[in-house]
C-alpha positions as semicolon CSV with decimal commas, in nm:
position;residue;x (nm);y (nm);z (nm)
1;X;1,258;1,628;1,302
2;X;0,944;1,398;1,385
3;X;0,962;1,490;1,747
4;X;1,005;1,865;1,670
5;X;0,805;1,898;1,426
6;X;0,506;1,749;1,657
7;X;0,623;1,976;1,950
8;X;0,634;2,293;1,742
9;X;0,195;2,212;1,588
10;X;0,163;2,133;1,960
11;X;0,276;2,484;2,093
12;X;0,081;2,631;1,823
13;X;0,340;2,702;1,634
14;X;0,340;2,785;1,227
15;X;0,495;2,425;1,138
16;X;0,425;2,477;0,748
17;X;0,766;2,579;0,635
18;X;0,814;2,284;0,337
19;X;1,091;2,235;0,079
20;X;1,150;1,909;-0,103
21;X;1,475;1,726;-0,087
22;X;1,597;1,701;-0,430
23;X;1,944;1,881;-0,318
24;X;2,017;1,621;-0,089
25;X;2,217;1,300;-0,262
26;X;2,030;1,035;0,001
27;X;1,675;1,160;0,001
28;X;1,492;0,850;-0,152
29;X;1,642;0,710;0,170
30;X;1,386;0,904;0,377
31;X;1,177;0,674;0,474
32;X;0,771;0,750;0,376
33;X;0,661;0,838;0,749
34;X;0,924;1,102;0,805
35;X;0,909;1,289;0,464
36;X;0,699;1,579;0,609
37;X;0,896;1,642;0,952
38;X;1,206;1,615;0,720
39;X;1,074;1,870;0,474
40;X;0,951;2,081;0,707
41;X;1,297;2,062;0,934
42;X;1,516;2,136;0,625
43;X;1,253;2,423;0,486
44;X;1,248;2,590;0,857
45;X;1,651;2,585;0,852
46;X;1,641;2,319;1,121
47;X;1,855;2,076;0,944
48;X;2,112;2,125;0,692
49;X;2,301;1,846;0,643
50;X;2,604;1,773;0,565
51;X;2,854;1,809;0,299
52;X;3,111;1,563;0,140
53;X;3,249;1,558;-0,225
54;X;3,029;1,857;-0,285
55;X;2,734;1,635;-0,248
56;X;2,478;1,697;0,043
57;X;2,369;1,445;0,246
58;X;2,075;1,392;0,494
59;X;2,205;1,077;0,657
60;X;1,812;0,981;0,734
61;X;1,929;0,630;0,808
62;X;2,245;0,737;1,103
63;X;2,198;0,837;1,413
64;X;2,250;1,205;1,523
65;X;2,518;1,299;1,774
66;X;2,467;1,507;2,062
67;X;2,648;1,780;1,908
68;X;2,338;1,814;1,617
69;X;2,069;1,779;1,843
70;X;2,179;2,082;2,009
71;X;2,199;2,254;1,668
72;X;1,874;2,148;1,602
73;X;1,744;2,248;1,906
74;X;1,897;2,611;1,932
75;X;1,761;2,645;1,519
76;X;1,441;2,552;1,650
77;X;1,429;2,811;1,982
78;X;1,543;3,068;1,749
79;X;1,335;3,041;1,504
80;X;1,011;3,019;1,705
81;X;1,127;3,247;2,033
């Protein structure tokens, strides 16, 4: 998200997009530095995270596989292409 986020304000890009993270079971885990390029990813529709129990999760603490970086980078080119 940071790295995104950074790239996108960079470019020019309208980077305000913004939703908090109340939906998400782990949020308080997000640590302080990150809260904006988090926000901003989720409010965007660059991350979505994930779903177990019916509870959805950010995971702010894991690492992301190959597999969601793509995601995240194909949200991103679509949504700013």
């Amino acid at each position: 998200a940071r790295m995104l986020m950074q790239f996108g304000k960079n470019q020019g890009y309208n980077v305000s997009q913004s939703t908090d993270l109340n939906a998400f079971a782990d949020q308080a885990a997000v640590s302080a530095w990150a809260g904006e390029n988090v926000r901003w990813a989720v409010g965007a529709g660059i991350i979505s995270g994930t779903r177990v129990d019916n509870k959805a999760y950010l995971n702010p603490k894991g690492n992301a596989t190959r597999a969601e970086c793509a995601v995240m980078l194909t949200k991103f080119i679509q949504k700013y292409q």
